[in-house]
CSV table of C-alpha atoms in Angstrom, one decimal:
chain,number,residue,atom,x,y,z
S,1,LYS,CA,0.0,0.0,0.0
S,2,PRO,CA,1.2,3.5,-0.6
S,3,ASP,CA,2.8,5.4,2.3
S,4,CYS,CA,1.0,8.6,1.5
S,5,MET,CA,-0.2,10.7,-1.4
S,6,SER,CA,1.1,14.0,-2.7
S,7,ALA,CA,-0.3,17.4,-3.3
S,8,PRO,CA,-2.2,17.3,-6.6
S,9,ARG,CA,-1.0,19.0,-9.7
S,10,ALA,CA,-3.8,21.2,-11.1
S,11,SER,CA,-3.9,23.5,-14.0
S,12,ALA,CA,-6.3,26.4,-14.2
S,13,THR,CA,-8.9,24.3,-16.0
S,14,SER,CA,-8.5,20.9,-14.2
S,15,ARG,CA,-9.5,19.6,-10.8
S,16,PRO,CA,-6.9,18.4,-8.4
S,17,ALA,CA,-6.0,14.7,-8.7
S,18,LEU,CA,-4.6,12.2,-6.3
S,19,ARG,CA,-1.0,10.9,-7.0
S,20,LEU,CA,1.2,8.4,-5.2
S,21,VAL,CA,4.4,10.0,-3.7
S,22,GLY,CA,6.6,10.4,-0.7
S,23,SER,CA,6.2,12.1,2.7
S,24,ALA,CA,4.4,14.8,4.5
S,25,GLU,CA,3.5,18.1,3.1
S,26,PRO,CA,1.6,21.1,4.6
S,27,SER,CA,-2.2,20.9,4.2
S,28,VAL,CA,-2.5,24.5,2.8
S,29,ALA,CA,-0.3,25.6,0.0
S,30,ALA,CA,2.3,28.4,0.2
S,31,PRO,CA,1.2,31.2,2.4
S,32,LEU,CA,-0.9,33.8,0.7
S,33,PRO,CA,-2.3,36.9,2.3
S,34,GLU,CA,-5.5,36.2,4.2
S,35,PRO,CA,-8.6,37.7,2.6
S,36,ASP,CA,-10.7,40.2,4.4
S,37,LEU,CA,-13.4,38.2,6.2
S,38,ARG,CA,-16.0,40.7,5.0
S,39,ASP,CA,-15.2,39.9,1.3
S,40,PHE,CA,-16.8,36.5,0.9
S,41,ASP,CA,-15.8,36.3,-2.8
S,42,ALA,CA,-12.2,36.7,-1.9
S,43,VAL,CA,-12.6,34.0,0.8
S,44,PHE,CA,-14.1,31.7,-1.7
S,45,ARG,CA,-11.4,32.3,-4.4
S,46,ARG,CA,-8.6,31.8,-1.8
S,47,TYR,CA,-9.9,28.6,-0.1
S,48,SER,CA,-12.2,26.8,-2.6
S,49,PRO,CA,-9.3,24.9,-4.2
S,50,TYR,CA,-8.1,23.8,-0.8
S,51,VAL,CA,-11.6,22.7,0.2
S,52,ALA,CA,-12.0,20.9,-3.1
S,53,ARG,CA,-8.7,19.1,-2.7
S,54,VAL,CA,-9.5,17.9,0.9
S,55,GLY,CA,-13.0,16.9,-0.2
S,56,LEU,CA,-11.8,15.0,-3.2
S,57,ARG,CA,-9.4,13.0,-1.2
S,58,LEU,CA,-11.9,12.2,1.6
S,59,LEU,CA,-14.8,11.3,-0.8
S,60,GLY,CA,-12.6,9.7,-3.5
S,61,ASN,CA,-15.3,10.7,-5.9
S,62,ASP,CA,-14.9,13.6,-8.3
S,63,SER,CA,-18.6,13.8,-9.1
S,64,GLU,CA,-19.5,14.9,-5.5
S,65,VAL,CA,-16.8,17.5,-5.0
S,66,ASP,CA,-18.7,20.5,-6.4
S,67,ASP,CA,-21.7,19.9,-4.2
S,68,LEU,CA,-19.5,19.4,-1.2
S,69,VAL,CA,-17.6,22.7,-1.8
S,70,GLN,CA,-20.9,24.5,-2.3
S,71,ASP,CA,-22.3,23.0,1.0
S,72,VAL,CA,-19.1,24.0,2.8
S,73,PHE,CA,-19.2,27.6,1.6
S,74,ILE,CA,-22.9,27.9,2.3
S,75,GLU,CA,-22.3,26.9,5.9
S,76,ALA,CA,-19.2,29.2,6.0
S,77,HIS,CA,-21.2,32.1,4.7
S,78,ARG,CA,-23.7,31.7,7.6
S,79,GLY,CA,-21.0,31.4,10.2
S,80,LEU,CA,-18.3,33.7,8.9
S,81,GLY,CA,-19.3,36.5,11.2
S,82,SER,CA,-18.5,34.4,14.2
S,83,LEU,CA,-14.9,33.9,13.1
S,84,ARG,CA,-12.5,36.3,14.9
S,85,GLU,CA,-9.2,35.7,13.2
S,86,ALA,CA,-8.6,35.6,9.4
S,87,GLY,CA,-5.6,33.3,10.2
S,88,ALA,CA,-8.0,30.6,11.5
S,89,LEU,CA,-10.1,30.6,8.3
S,90,GLY,CA,-8.4,27.7,6.5
S,91,ARG,CA,-8.6,25.3,9.4
S,92,TRP,CA,-12.2,26.4,10.2
S,93,LEU,CA,-13.2,25.6,6.6
S,94,ALA,CA,-11.3,22.3,6.7
S,95,ARG,CA,-13.3,21.3,9.8
S,96,ILE,CA,-16.6,22.2,8.0
S,97,CYS,CA,-15.4,20.2,5.0
S,98,VAL,CA,-14.5,17.1,7.1
S,99,ARG,CA,-17.9,17.3,8.9
S,100,ARG,CA,-19.8,17.6,5.6
S,101,ALA,CA,-17.7,14.9,3.8
S,102,THR,CA,-18.3,12.5,6.8
S,103,ARG,CA,-22.1,13.0,6.4
S,104,ARG,CA,-21.9,12.2,2.7
S,105,LEU,CA,-19.8,9.1,3.3
S,106,ARG,CA,-22.2,7.8,5.9
S,107,ARG,CA,-25.1,8.4,3.5
S,108,ARG,CA,-23.2,6.7,0.6
S,109,ARG,CA,-22.4,3.7,2.8
S,110,PHE,CA,-26.0,3.4,3.9
S,111,LEU,CA,-27.2,3.5,0.2
S,112,ALA,CA,-24.5,1.0,-0.8
S,113,LEU,CA,-25.7,-1.4,1.9
S,114,LEU,CA,-29.2,-1.0,0.4
S,115,SER,CA,-27.6,-1.5,-3.0
S,116,LEU,CA,-29.0,1.8,-4.2
S,117,ASP,CA,-25.6,3.5,-4.8
S,118,GLY,CA,-22.0,2.8,-5.5
S,119,VAL,CA,-18.8,4.6,-6.6
S,120,ALA,CA,-17.8,4.0,-10.2
S,121,GLU,CA,-14.1,3.7,-10.8
S,122,ARG,CA,-14.3,6.4,-13.4
S,123,ASP,CA,-15.2,8.9,-10.7
S,124,LEU,CA,-12.0,8.2,-8.6
S,125,PRO,CA,-9.5,11.0,-8.3
S,126,PHE,CA,-6.8,9.9,-10.7
S,127,ASP,CA,-3.9,12.0,-11.9
S,128,ALA,CA,-3.9,12.2,-15.7
S,129,THR,CA,-0.3,11.2,-15.8
S,130,ALA,CA,-0.7,8.2,-13.5
S,131,SER,CA,0.4,4.8,-14.9
S,132,PRO,CA,-2.2,2.0,-15.2
S,133,GLU,CA,-0.5,0.3,-12.2
S,134,ASP,CA,-0.9,3.4,-10.1
S,135,ARG,CA,-4.5,3.8,-11.2
S,136,ALA,CA,-5.2,0.2,-10.2
S,137,GLU,CA,-3.5,0.8,-6.8
S,138,VAL,CA,-5.6,3.9,-6.1
S,139,ALA,CA,-8.8,2.2,-7.2
S,140,ARG,CA,-8.0,-0.8,-5.0
S,141,LEU,CA,-7.3,1.5,-2.0
S,142,TYR,CA,-10.6,3.4,-2.4
S,143,ARG,CA,-12.5,0.1,-2.7
S,144,LYS,CA,-11.0,-0.9,0.6
S,145,LEU,CA,-11.7,2.5,2.1
S,146,ASP,CA,-15.3,2.2,1.0
S,147,ARG,CA,-15.7,-0.7,3.4
S,148,LEU,CA,-14.6,1.4,6.4
S,149,PRO,CA,-17.0,3.3,8.7
S,150,ALA,CA,-17.0,7.0,7.7
S,151,ASP,CA,-15.2,8.2,10.9
S,152,GLU,CA,-12.4,5.7,10.5
S,153,ARG,CA,-12.0,6.4,6.8
S,154,VAL,CA,-11.8,10.2,7.3
S,155,ALA,CA,-9.3,9.9,10.2
S,156,TRP,CA,-7.1,7.5,8.1
S,157,LEU,CA,-7.2,9.8,5.0
S,158,LEU,CA,-6.5,12.9,7.0
S,159,ARG,CA,-3.5,11.2,8.7
S,160,HIS,CA,-2.1,9.2,5.9
S,161,VAL,CA,-3.1,11.1,2.7
S,162,GLU,CA,-3.3,14.7,3.9
S,163,GLY,CA,-0.4,14.2,6.3
S,164,GLU,CA,-2.1,15.8,9.2
S,165,SER,CA,-0.6,15.3,12.7
S,166,LEU,CA,-2.7,13.4,15.3
S,167,ASP,CA,-3.6,16.7,17.1
S,168,ASP,CA,-4.7,18.3,13.8
S,169,THR,CA,-6.6,15.2,12.7
S,170,ALA,CA,-8.4,15.3,16.1
S,171,ALA,CA,-9.2,19.0,15.7
S,172,LEU,CA,-10.5,18.5,12.1
S,173,CYS,CA,-12.6,15.5,13.2
S,174,GLY,CA,-13.9,17.3,16.3
S,175,CYS,CA,-12.9,14.5,18.7
S,176,SER,CA,-10.0,13.7,21.1
S,177,LYS,CA,-6.6,12.5,20.1
S,178,SER,CA,-7.2,9.2,21.7
S,179,THR,CA,-10.4,8.8,19.7
S,180,VAL,CA,-8.4,9.5,16.5
S,181,GLN,CA,-5.8,6.9,17.6
S,182,ARG,CA,-8.6,4.4,18.2
S,183,ARG,CA,-10.1,5.1,14.8
S,184,LEU,CA,-6.7,4.8,13.1
S,185,ARG,CA,-6.0,1.4,14.7
S,186,SER,CA,-9.4,0.1,13.8
S,187,ALA,CA,-9.0,1.3,10.2
S,188,GLU,CA,-5.6,-0.3,9.9
S,189,THR,CA,-7.0,-3.6,11.3
S,190,ARG,CA,-10.0,-3.5,8.9
S,191,LEU,CA,-7.8,-2.6,5.9
S,192,GLN,CA,-5.4,-5.5,6.7
S,193,GLU,CA,-8.4,-7.9,7.0
S,194,VAL,CA,-9.7,-6.7,3.6
S,195,MET,CA,-6.2,-7.2,2.1
S,196,SER,CA,-6.0,-10.8,3.4
């Protein structure tokens, strides 16, 4: 299994894509000036690519990302007035994204159990330059992740794909560090069982 995934390469016209690579990277790209919290358009322009990237990796389904980003920014628009520091904006949006993605994953899993829904491989977040072997590996990983409970899947992806620390993963998931550690252990066990 891959150790982790890299930051996606994206052109102005393409959506981010998942690629196999080496170690940790920061969750938010190079520091840019924080937008004025009163300018929602600037907030959206600055952070929508980041929210889309996190959402794509959590959901593993390109067709749901636009709706997720829209949901995140609708909720953000309603609560933006309560945010005191512009510097906390990225992490706050990431927490909203994680919460919304987790809801979508739970719903998807429920529908899959009822055989009403599933994720087609064509919707997986492949890099255009990925080899057929890499595509097969990513597809296999997401098929395994689809079998995990949403909370475990999200914790595993934040930790091992996004490269978040345990403390940051706990903050994004809205739970304690020990809960994240428990979810990660359970996810690892379940993934190993699926691989056997």
